[in-house]
Amino acid sequence: MAKDGIMHEMAKQTRQAIAEADVVLFLVDARAGLTPQDRVIADLLRRSGRSVVLAVNKAEGLASVRAVAEFYELGLTEPYPISSAHGDNVTALIEIALAPFPADTAAPEPAEPALTDDRADANAAIKVAIVGRPNVGKSTLVNTLLGEERVIAFDQPGTTRDSIYLDFERAGRRYTLIDTAGVRRRGKVTEAVEKFSVIKTLQAIEDANVVVLLLDAQVEVTEQDAHLAGYILDAGRALVVAVNKWDGLAADRREDVKREFARKLAFLSFAHHHYISAKEGRGVGELMHSVDAAYAAAMARLPTPKLTRMLQQAVERQQPPRAGMGRPKLRYAHQGGQNPPLIIIHGSALGHIPDSYRRYLEHFFTDAFELRGTPLRIQFKTGANPYANSPSRRPGR
Ligand SMILES: Nc1nc2c(ncn2[C@@H]2O[C@H](COP(=O)(O)OP(=O)(O)OP(=O)(O)O)[C@@H](O)[C@H]2O)c(=O)[nH]1
Ligand SMILES: [Mg+2]
C-alpha cells in the first residue's frame, strides 16, 4: 500500500478498523473481477487472524457460480454473491457474518428515551457538528477530542467527503461528534460529489444540538464563513465559534487577529468564541465547556412567572417606541419551545414593535436567563389573555 500521502492515511484507517473488528466483511467486485489490490487486502486479512466473510458484490444478473469462481483464488472463506444495489442476499450475508456470535451476548438494544422524562433527556448524547471551510482542521479536532486518529486529517481540502458520526464520552457526558465535509464558496461547487458533501453537511447542522463553527486563524473570514454561519442561525442551532491553528500565529499578531475576528463576526456575538489549536489540543477543554453551556441554553426551561417578571423589568428599563396614537403594551410572556428557546409575548398593538426593540428584548432575556450560546426567538401575540379567568396564574399588574 502507498507509503505516504492520503492513500497512506486511508490504508492506515483500514488497518486500524481490521484490528478493532470482530468480523471483517471483505467486499470484492464481480464486474471488475479479481484485482491485484484484492490480493493485497486478502493477504492482510489472512495475517490479521480475523474472521472474514468474503462478499462478491454486483452479482445481480450473473450466474452465482460464475460470479464467484475466480475469488476462490484468494484463499479466504467461500465467496458469497450479493447485490448491494438490489439488496440480493444482503440479509443472509449479515446472518452469516453474525453466526459466530450467539444472540445473548449481543449488546442490548438501547431503550428509546421517553421524551417526557427529564432525566432521560439529561442522559441523551449531545450531538455536536463540527463545520467550516475545507482544511480548517475539523477532522484534526475530532481526532484530538477522541484521543486517537479516528478520521483522516490531511493537508488537502476536500479530505472528508461525508458526515461521520462518532460517539464518545468526556467527563461523564455522552456526545456524538459529527465530522463533516468542508463547505467551499457556493459558485465553486460544481462537482456532483462535492454538492452531495455540502448537502450532507447542511443535514448534519439540522441534526445537531450544538454546532462548532471552525475558522482558520491564518485565513481571513470570508463570505463563505458568513454564509455558513447564516445557515446555522436560520436552523436555530446553538453555536460555539472556534478559531483554529492559533499555534501558527506569531504572538505579536494575536491581539490584532482577535480584534479582526470579533469585528467580522459581530453578528455571532451571542456565541462563545475560542482561539484553539486542534493539533496541539490547546483550548479544546474550554471549547467543550462552551458546547455544554450552549446545549444547556438551547434546552433551558423558562418558567412563566420569571419570564413575565423579566419582561416587566425590560419594559421598565426601556419602553417600546410609540406607534401613532398609542404605545404597544407588553403584558406577559411564556415559553413556546426549546432548541432554540422561543419566548411568546402577549399584549396589545404588538405588530408595531420595531426590530431594534425585538433585539433589545432578545439581549435582555439572554442576559437574564444566561442563555449565551443559543439564538433566541421572540414571537409577539396580540389578543385576549387566555389566563384572564385563572387568577392564580395571572401575572401582576
Ligand atoms: N498548525 C496547525 N495545523 C493544523 C491544526 N489543525 C489542523 N491542522 C492541519 O490542517 C490540515 C487540514 O486538517 P484537517 O483536519 O484534515 O481539515 P478538515 O477541516 O477536516 O478538512 P476537510 O475534510 O478537507 O474539510 C492538516 O494538515 C492538519 O494537520 C492546528 O491546530 N494547527
Ligand atoms: Mg476533514
GROMACS .gro file of C-alpha atoms and ligand atoms in nm:
model
  430
    1MET     CA    1   0.000   0.000   0.000
    2ALA     CA    2   0.106   0.365  -0.051
    3LYS     CA    3   0.397   0.492   0.161
    4ASP     CA    4   0.271   0.847   0.213
    5GLY     CA    5   0.001   1.086   0.101
    6ILE     CA    6  -0.370   1.046   0.154
    7MET     CA    7  -0.370   0.686   0.023
    8HIS     CA    8  -0.134   0.600   0.303
    9GLU     CA    9  -0.368   0.762   0.558
   10MET     CA   10  -0.662   0.570   0.414
   11ALA     CA   11  -0.471   0.242   0.433
   12LYS     CA   12  -0.386   0.320   0.796
   13GLN     CA   13  -0.754   0.370   0.877
   14THR     CA   14  -0.836   0.039   0.710
   15ARG     CA   15  -0.570  -0.148   0.910
   16GLN     CA   16  -0.698   0.011   1.231
   17ALA     CA   17  -1.055  -0.093   1.150
   18ILE     CA   18  -0.944  -0.451   1.082
   19ALA     CA   19  -0.751  -0.461   1.409
   20GLU     CA   20  -1.060  -0.350   1.604
   21ALA     CA   21  -1.316  -0.567   1.427
   22ASP     CA   22  -1.463  -0.897   1.546
   23VAL     CA   23  -1.551  -0.987   1.192
   24VAL     CA   24  -1.449  -0.830   0.861
   25LEU     CA   25  -1.675  -0.809   0.557
   26PHE     CA   26  -1.443  -0.809   0.258
   27LEU     CA   27  -1.621  -0.677  -0.048
   28VAL     CA   28  -1.497  -0.752  -0.400
   29ASP     CA   29  -1.648  -0.655  -0.735
   30ALA     CA   30  -1.789  -0.928  -0.960
   31ARG     CA   31  -1.786  -0.697  -1.263
   32ALA     CA   32  -1.426  -0.581  -1.219
   33GLY     CA   33  -1.307  -0.933  -1.138
   34LEU     CA   34  -1.013  -1.021  -0.917
   35THR     CA   35  -0.767  -0.729  -0.893
   36PRO     CA   36  -0.412  -0.701  -0.757
   37GLN     CA   37  -0.545  -0.485  -0.469
   38ASP     CA   38  -0.784  -0.764  -0.372
   39ARG     CA   39  -0.485  -0.994  -0.331
   40VAL     CA   40  -0.301  -0.740  -0.114
   41ILE     CA   41  -0.606  -0.697   0.110
   42ALA     CA   42  -0.665  -1.073   0.129
   43ASP     CA   43  -0.305  -1.113   0.241
   44LEU     CA   44  -0.351  -0.852   0.511
   45LEU     CA   45  -0.669  -1.021   0.629
   46ARG     CA   46  -0.515  -1.364   0.643
   47ARG     CA   47  -0.232  -1.231   0.860
   48SER     CA   48  -0.474  -1.041   1.084
   49GLY     CA   49  -0.631  -1.365   1.208
   50ARG     CA   50  -0.979  -1.202   1.200
   51SER     CA   51  -1.279  -1.397   1.089
   52VAL     CA   52  -1.354  -1.286   0.733
   53VAL     CA   53  -1.668  -1.303   0.521
   54LEU     CA   54  -1.596  -1.261   0.151
   55ALA     CA   55  -1.882  -1.096  -0.038
   56VAL     CA   56  -1.882  -1.066  -0.416
   57ASN     CA   57  -2.084  -0.755  -0.495
   58LYS     CA   58  -2.266  -0.653  -0.816
   59ALA     CA   59  -2.351  -1.017  -0.880
   60GLU     CA   60  -2.706  -0.943  -0.998
   61GLY     CA   61  -2.777  -1.093  -1.337
   62LEU     CA   62  -2.476  -1.323  -1.323
   63ALA     CA   63  -2.488  -1.697  -1.260
   64SER     CA   64  -2.371  -1.736  -0.898
   65VAL     CA   65  -2.111  -1.995  -0.984
   66ARG     CA   66  -1.954  -1.776  -1.247
   67ALA     CA   67  -1.970  -1.461  -1.035
   68VAL     CA   68  -1.771  -1.608  -0.751
   69ALA     CA   69  -1.542  -1.857  -0.929
   70GLU     CA   70  -1.223  -1.656  -0.957
   71PHE     CA   71  -1.238  -1.529  -0.599
   72TYR     CA   72  -1.168  -1.875  -0.457
   73GLU     CA   73  -0.811  -1.796  -0.550
   74LEU     CA   74  -0.790  -1.550  -0.259
   75GLY     CA   75  -0.777  -1.847  -0.026
   76LEU     CA   76  -1.027  -1.698   0.217
   77THR     CA   77  -1.368  -1.836   0.304
   78GLU     CA   78  -1.617  -1.935   0.039
   79PRO     CA   79  -1.709  -1.629  -0.174
   80TYR     CA   80  -2.070  -1.527  -0.139
   81PRO     CA   81  -2.251  -1.344  -0.423
   82ILE     CA   82  -2.461  -1.041  -0.333
   83SER     CA   83  -2.603  -0.725  -0.486
   84SER     CA   84  -2.592  -0.425  -0.255
   85ALA     CA   85  -2.781  -0.211  -0.503
   86HIS     CA   86  -3.064  -0.463  -0.539
   87GLY     CA   87  -3.046  -0.599  -0.185
   88ASP     CA   88  -2.999  -0.958  -0.311
   89ASN     CA   89  -2.863  -1.190  -0.040
   90VAL     CA   90  -2.770  -0.900   0.187
   91THR     CA   91  -2.974  -1.014   0.488
   92ALA     CA   92  -2.838  -1.367   0.451
   93LEU     CA   93  -2.487  -1.222   0.437
   94ILE     CA   94  -2.536  -1.039   0.766
   95GLU     CA   95  -2.660  -1.362   0.923
   96ILE     CA   96  -2.351  -1.546   0.803
   97ALA     CA   97  -2.128  -1.271   0.942
   98LEU     CA   98  -2.301  -1.275   1.281
   99ALA     CA   99  -2.337  -1.654   1.309
  100PRO     CA  100  -2.028  -1.696   1.534
  101PHE     CA  101  -2.178  -1.452   1.786
  102PRO     CA  102  -2.463  -1.601   1.988
  103ALA     CA  103  -2.757  -1.365   2.022
  104ASP     CA  104  -2.750  -1.349   2.402
  105THR     CA  105  -2.402  -1.193   2.407
  106ALA     CA  106  -2.508  -0.914   2.172
  107ALA     CA  107  -2.538  -0.569   2.325
  108PRO     CA  108  -2.895  -0.496   2.430
  109GLU     CA  109  -3.089  -0.255   2.214
  110PRO     CA  110  -3.080   0.086   2.380
  111ALA     CA  111  -3.423   0.175   2.513
  112GLU     CA  112  -3.596   0.463   2.338
  113PRO     CA  113  -3.572   0.760   2.572
  114ALA     CA  114  -3.912   0.882   2.682
  115LEU     CA  115  -3.940   1.241   2.568
  116THR     CA  116  -4.144   1.343   2.867
  117ASP     CA  117  -3.885   1.224   3.117
  118ASP     CA  118  -3.636   1.498   3.204
  119ARG     CA  119  -3.381   1.253   3.337
  120ALA     CA  120  -3.378   1.056   3.014
  121ASP     CA  121  -3.320   1.386   2.834
  122ALA     CA  122  -3.026   1.465   3.058
  123ASN     CA  123  -2.860   1.135   2.969
  124ALA     CA  124  -2.903   1.170   2.594
  125ALA     CA  125  -2.586   1.217   2.393
  126ILE     CA  126  -2.529   1.576   2.284
  127LYS     CA  127  -2.491   1.587   1.907
  128VAL     CA  128  -2.211   1.823   1.811
  129ALA     CA  129  -2.148   1.902   1.443
  130ILE     CA  130  -1.805   2.041   1.355
  131VAL     CA  131  -1.839   2.255   1.044
  132GLY     CA  132  -1.624   2.500   0.847
  133ARG     CA  133  -1.441   2.555   0.523
  134PRO     CA  134  -1.220   2.279   0.380
  135ASN     CA  135  -0.884   2.228   0.552
  136VAL     CA  136  -0.959   2.436   0.866
  137GLY     CA  137  -0.887   2.135   1.088
  138LYS     CA  138  -1.229   1.978   1.158
  139SER     CA  139  -1.107   1.619   1.139
  140THR     CA  140  -0.799   1.707   1.344
  141LEU     CA  141  -1.025   1.849   1.616
  142VAL     CA  142  -1.238   1.534   1.612
  143ASN     CA  143  -0.928   1.314   1.650
  144THR     CA  144  -0.796   1.529   1.934
  145LEU     CA  145  -1.126   1.504   2.118
  146LEU     CA  146  -1.141   1.128   2.072
  147GLY     CA  147  -0.776   1.089   2.170
  148GLU     CA  148  -0.697   0.879   1.866
  149GLU     CA  149  -0.679   0.903   1.488
  150ARG     CA  150  -1.032   0.806   1.411
  151VAL     CA  151  -1.086   1.005   1.093
  152ILE     CA  152  -0.845   1.115   0.823
  153ALA     CA  153  -0.694   1.460   0.869
  154PHE     CA  154  -0.476   1.569   0.582
  155ASP     CA  155  -0.339   1.888   0.433
  156GLN     CA  156  -0.563   1.883   0.131
  157PRO     CA  157  -0.906   2.050   0.104
  158GLY     CA  158  -1.185   1.801   0.049
  159THR     CA  159  -1.039   1.520   0.258
  160THR     CA  160  -1.368   1.449   0.434
  161ARG     CA  161  -1.648   1.381   0.186
  162ASP     CA  162  -1.936   1.267   0.403
  163SER     CA  163  -2.057   1.329   0.758
  164ILE     CA  164  -1.913   1.081   1.007
  165TYR     CA  165  -2.089   1.021   1.341
  166LEU     CA  166  -1.865   0.923   1.633
  167ASP     CA  167  -1.978   0.854   1.989
  168PHE     CA  168  -1.755   0.946   2.277
  169GLU     CA  169  -1.762   1.030   2.644
  170ARG     CA  170  -1.590   1.312   2.824
  171ALA     CA  171  -1.613   1.399   3.193
  172GLY     CA  172  -1.907   1.164   3.236
  173ARG     CA  173  -2.111   1.312   2.949
  174ARG     CA  174  -2.202   1.141   2.626
  175TYR     CA  175  -2.152   1.313   2.293
  176THR     CA  176  -2.195   1.225   1.930
  177LEU     CA  177  -1.941   1.419   1.728
  178ILE     CA  178  -2.020   1.477   1.363
  179ASP     CA  179  -1.717   1.535   1.143
  180THR     CA  180  -1.837   1.700   0.824
  181ALA     CA  181  -1.711   1.779   0.477
  182GLY     CA  182  -1.575   2.133   0.436
  183VAL     CA  183  -1.802   2.378   0.255
  184ARG     CA  184  -1.648   2.596  -0.019
  185ARG     CA  185  -1.777   2.907  -0.187
  186ARG     CA  186  -2.106   2.823  -0.348
  187GLY     CA  187  -2.014   2.931  -0.700
  188LYS     CA  188  -1.717   2.697  -0.697
  189VAL     CA  189  -1.909   2.385  -0.611
  190THR     CA  190  -1.963   2.214  -0.943
  191GLU     CA  191  -1.866   1.852  -0.900
  192ALA     CA  192  -2.155   1.624  -0.815
  193VAL     CA  193  -1.971   1.458  -0.528
  194GLU     CA  194  -1.898   1.796  -0.371
  195LYS     CA  195  -2.262   1.902  -0.397
  196PHE     CA  196  -2.350   1.582  -0.217
  197SER     CA  197  -2.090   1.668   0.051
  198VAL     CA  198  -2.241   2.012   0.107
  199ILE     CA  199  -2.591   1.870   0.139
  200LYS     CA  200  -2.468   1.620   0.398
  201THR     CA  201  -2.303   1.899   0.597
  202LEU     CA  202  -2.623   2.105   0.597
  203GLN     CA  203  -2.815   1.797   0.713
  204ALA     CA  204  -2.562   1.748   0.995
  205ILE     CA  205  -2.631   2.105   1.110
  206GLU     CA  206  -3.005   2.035   1.119
  207ASP     CA  207  -2.941   1.712   1.303
  208ALA     CA  208  -2.708   1.859   1.568
  209ASN     CA  209  -2.784   2.009   1.909
  210VAL     CA  210  -2.477   2.229   1.900
  211VAL     CA  211  -2.268   2.340   1.603
  212VAL     CA  212  -1.899   2.426   1.632
  213LEU     CA  213  -1.808   2.667   1.353
  214LEU     CA  214  -1.437   2.624   1.293
  215LEU     CA  215  -1.233   2.902   1.131
  216ASP     CA  216  -0.867   2.923   1.036
  217ALA     CA  217  -0.669   3.192   1.224
  218GLN     CA  218  -0.436   3.223   0.929
  219VAL     CA  219  -0.706   3.290   0.673
  220GLU     CA  220  -0.940   3.588   0.665
  221VAL     CA  221  -1.306   3.546   0.744
  222THR     CA  222  -1.480   3.515   0.410
  223GLU     CA  223  -1.823   3.545   0.268
  224GLN     CA  224  -1.842   3.166   0.279
  225ASP     CA  225  -1.789   3.160   0.658
  226ALA     CA  226  -2.062   3.420   0.695
  227HIS     CA  227  -2.290   3.221   0.467
  228LEU     CA  228  -2.241   2.905   0.668
  229ALA     CA  229  -2.295   3.097   0.993
  230GLY     CA  230  -2.617   3.234   0.846
  231TYR     CA  231  -2.735   2.884   0.774
  232ILE     CA  232  -2.663   2.777   1.133
  233LEU     CA  233  -2.858   3.079   1.259
  234ASP     CA  234  -3.154   3.006   1.033
  235ALA     CA  235  -3.157   2.649   1.158
  236GLY     CA  236  -3.175   2.795   1.511
  237ARG     CA  237  -2.884   2.586   1.631
  238ALA     CA  238  -2.677   2.657   1.940
  239LEU     CA  239  -2.332   2.767   1.832
  240VAL     CA  240  -1.973   2.786   1.950
  241VAL     CA  241  -1.715   2.964   1.736
  242ALA     CA  242  -1.359   2.830   1.735
  243VAL     CA  243  -1.066   2.995   1.559
  244ASN     CA  244  -0.815   2.716   1.493
  245LYS     CA  245  -0.443   2.694   1.413
  246TRP     CA  246  -0.371   2.956   1.680
  247ASP     CA  247  -0.034   2.785   1.730
  248GLY     CA  248   0.080   2.903   1.389
  249LEU     CA  249   0.027   3.272   1.473
  250ALA     CA  250   0.313   3.493   1.593
  251ALA     CA  251   0.245   3.620   1.946
  252ASP     CA  252   0.252   3.987   1.840
  253ARG     CA  253  -0.018   3.927   1.580
  254ARG     CA  254  -0.266   3.761   1.814
  255GLU     CA  255  -0.440   4.066   1.958
  256ASP     CA  256  -0.490   4.217   1.612
  257VAL     CA  257  -0.627   3.893   1.474
  258LYS     CA  258  -0.866   3.852   1.769
  259ARG     CA  259  -0.999   4.203   1.714
  260GLU     CA  260  -1.040   4.140   1.343
  261PHE     CA  261  -1.235   3.817   1.401
  262ALA     CA  262  -1.453   3.979   1.668
  263ARG     CA  263  -1.536   4.265   1.430
  264LYS     CA  264  -1.623   4.044   1.134
  265LEU     CA  265  -1.820   3.802   1.346
  266ALA     CA  266  -2.005   4.064   1.548
  267PHE     CA  267  -2.335   3.908   1.435
  268LEU     CA  268  -2.231   3.590   1.617
  269SER     CA  269  -2.160   3.766   1.946
  270PHE     CA  270  -2.435   3.559   2.113
  271ALA     CA  271  -2.197   3.262   2.091
  272HIS     CA  272  -1.880   3.193   2.287
  273HIS     CA  273  -1.559   3.236   2.087
  274HIS     CA  274  -1.241   3.033   2.142
  275TYR     CA  275  -0.891   3.051   2.000
  276ILE     CA  276  -0.758   2.699   1.982
  277SER     CA  277  -0.502   2.461   1.840
  278ALA     CA  278  -0.673   2.139   1.743
  279LYS     CA  279  -0.337   1.988   1.657
  280GLU     CA  280  -0.181   2.059   1.995
  281GLY     CA  281  -0.502   2.019   2.190
  282ARG     CA  282  -0.493   2.373   2.328
  283GLY     CA  283  -0.818   2.537   2.427
  284VAL     CA  284  -1.014   2.224   2.345
  285GLY     CA  285  -1.132   2.160   2.703
  286GLU     CA  286  -1.268   2.516   2.729
  287LEU     CA  287  -1.434   2.472   2.391
  288MET     CA  288  -1.621   2.168   2.522
  289HIS     CA  289  -1.733   2.366   2.830
  290SER     CA  290  -1.891   2.615   2.593
  291VAL     CA  291  -2.053   2.330   2.400
  292ASP     CA  292  -2.212   2.210   2.727
  293ALA     CA  293  -2.322   2.564   2.813
  294ALA     CA  294  -2.468   2.620   2.466
  295TYR     CA  295  -2.658   2.292   2.490
  296ALA     CA  296  -2.796   2.383   2.833
  297ALA     CA  297  -2.902   2.724   2.699
  298ALA     CA  298  -3.073   2.574   2.394
  299MET     CA  299  -3.267   2.331   2.614
  300ALA     CA  300  -3.339   2.573   2.901
  301ARG     CA  301  -3.682   2.577   3.061
  302LEU     CA  302  -3.803   2.927   3.132
  303PRO     CA  303  -4.077   2.944   3.396
  304THR     CA  304  -4.367   3.171   3.306
  305PRO     CA  305  -4.364   3.379   3.629
  306LYS     CA  306  -3.996   3.462   3.593
  307LEU     CA  307  -4.030   3.531   3.221
  308THR     CA  308  -4.314   3.773   3.287
  309ARG     CA  309  -4.119   3.941   3.568
  310MET     CA  310  -3.819   3.982   3.337
  311LEU     CA  311  -4.043   4.121   3.065
  312GLN     CA  312  -4.175   4.383   3.305
  313GLN     CA  313  -3.823   4.477   3.409
  314ALA     CA  314  -3.718   4.508   3.046
  315VAL     CA  315  -4.013   4.739   2.973
  316GLU     CA  316  -3.944   4.948   3.284
  317ARG     CA  317  -3.588   4.996   3.174
  318GLN     CA  318  -3.687   5.087   2.820
  319GLN     CA  319  -4.035   5.132   2.681
  320PRO     CA  320  -4.117   5.026   2.326
  321PRO     CA  321  -4.144   5.333   2.100
  322ARG     CA  322  -4.484   5.489   2.042
  323ALA     CA  323  -4.673   5.385   1.733
  324GLY     CA  324  -4.916   5.652   1.614
  325MET     CA  325  -5.157   5.739   1.895
  326GLY     CA  326  -5.058   5.472   2.139
  327ARG     CA  327  -4.778   5.259   2.264
  328PRO     CA  328  -4.758   4.880   2.229
  329LYS     CA  329  -4.831   4.708   2.562
  330LEU     CA  330  -4.631   4.401   2.656
  331ARG     CA  331  -4.825   4.218   2.925
  332TYR     CA  332  -4.683   3.875   2.990
  333ALA     CA  333  -4.461   3.606   2.840
  334HIS     CA  334  -4.432   3.228   2.830
  335GLN     CA  335  -4.204   2.978   2.667
  336GLY     CA  336  -4.327   2.837   2.336
  337GLY     CA  337  -4.043   2.594   2.260
  338GLN     CA  338  -3.687   2.479   2.306
  339ASN     CA  339  -3.379   2.435   2.089
  340PRO     CA  340  -3.381   2.726   2.026
  341PRO     CA  341  -3.581   2.879   2.312
  342LEU     CA  342  -3.892   3.054   2.186
  343ILE     CA  343  -4.047   3.327   2.400
  344ILE     CA  344  -4.403   3.426   2.324
  345ILE     CA  345  -4.503   3.771   2.441
  346HIS     CA  346  -4.869   3.867   2.472
  347GLY     CA  347  -5.009   4.219   2.474
  348SER     CA  348  -5.172   4.475   2.252
  349ALA     CA  349  -5.059   4.664   1.940
  350LEU     CA  350  -4.752   4.439   1.926
  351GLY     CA  351  -4.748   4.450   1.547
  352HIS     CA  352  -4.587   4.794   1.577
  353ILE     CA  353  -4.281   4.681   1.768
  354PRO     CA  354  -3.970   4.763   1.565
  355ASP     CA  355  -3.686   4.515   1.508
  356SER     CA  356  -3.450   4.721   1.722
  357TYR     CA  357  -3.679   4.670   2.023
  358ARG     CA  358  -3.710   4.299   1.949
  359ARG     CA  359  -3.329   4.278   1.954
  360TYR     CA  360  -3.320   4.474   2.281
  361LEU     CA  361  -3.555   4.215   2.435
  362GLU     CA  362  -3.351   3.926   2.296
  363HIS     CA  363  -3.037   4.064   2.462
  364PHE     CA  364  -3.224   4.130   2.784
  365PHE     CA  365  -3.360   3.773   2.808
  366THR     CA  366  -3.027   3.622   2.702
  367ASP     CA  367  -2.858   3.800   2.995
  368ALA     CA  368  -3.138   3.741   3.244
  369PHE     CA  369  -3.153   3.366   3.182
  370GLU     CA  370  -2.784   3.324   3.092
  371LEU     CA  371  -2.865   3.186   2.751
  372ARG     CA  372  -2.535   3.259   2.581
  373GLY     CA  373  -2.464   3.018   2.301
  374THR     CA  374  -2.811   2.975   2.157
  375PRO     CA  375  -3.013   3.200   1.933
  376LEU     CA  376  -3.336   3.312   2.093
  377ARG     CA  377  -3.665   3.366   1.919
  378ILE     CA  378  -3.938   3.604   2.022
  379GLN     CA  379  -4.291   3.594   1.891
  380PHE     CA  380  -4.549   3.865   1.961
  381LYS     CA  381  -4.915   3.780   2.005
  382THR     CA  382  -5.181   4.040   2.022
  383GLY     CA  383  -5.511   3.919   2.162
  384ALA     CA  384  -5.709   3.803   2.459
  385ASN     CA  385  -5.525   3.686   2.768
  386PRO     CA  386  -5.604   3.312   2.798
  387TYR     CA  387  -5.523   3.327   3.170
  388ALA     CA  388  -5.764   3.614   3.235
  389ASN     CA  389  -6.004   3.384   3.421
  390SER     CA  390  -5.748   3.199   3.629
  391PRO     CA  391  -5.635   3.440   3.899
  392SER     CA  392  -5.366   3.206   4.034
  393ARG     CA  393  -5.171   3.227   3.709
  394ARG     CA  394  -5.244   3.586   3.627
  395PRO     CA  395  -4.924   3.790   3.619
  396GLY     CA  396  -4.907   4.100   3.842
  397ARG     CA  397  -5.049   4.440   3.738
  398LIG     N1  398  -0.076   2.444   1.265
  398LIG     C1  399  -0.191   2.377   1.278
  398LIG     N2  400  -0.232   2.297   1.177
  398LIG     C2  401  -0.350   2.231   1.194
  398LIG     C3  402  -0.428   2.246   1.311
  398LIG     N3  403  -0.540   2.172   1.297
  398LIG     C4  404  -0.530   2.112   1.176
  398LIG     N4  405  -0.416   2.146   1.114
  398LIG     C5  406  -0.368   2.099   0.982
  398LIG     O1  407  -0.458   2.142   0.881
  398LIG     C6  408  -0.466   2.042   0.776
  398LIG     C7  409  -0.611   2.006   0.750
  398LIG     O2  410  -0.664   1.939   0.862
  398LIG     P1  411  -0.799   1.853   0.856
  398LIG     O3  412  -0.831   1.820   0.996
  398LIG     O4  413  -0.788   1.744   0.757
  398LIG     O5  414  -0.900   1.963   0.799
  398LIG     P2  415  -1.058   1.947   0.767
  398LIG     O6  416  -1.123   2.073   0.811
  398LIG     O7  417  -1.110   1.822   0.822
  398LIG     O8  418  -1.055   1.944   0.608
  398LIG     P3  419  -1.167   1.882   0.505
  398LIG     O9  420  -1.201   1.746   0.550
  398LIG    O10  421  -1.096   1.884   0.374
  398LIG    O11  422  -1.282   1.976   0.503
  398LIG     C8  423  -0.381   1.925   0.825
  398LIG    O12  424  -0.255   1.931   0.762
  398LIG     C9  425  -0.369   1.947   0.974
  398LIG    O13  426  -0.252   1.893   1.030
  398LIG    C10  427  -0.380   2.331   1.416
  398LIG    O14  428  -0.438   2.348   1.522
  398LIG     N5  429  -0.261   2.393   1.392
  399MG      MG  430  -1.196   1.657   0.735
   0.00000   0.00000   0.00000
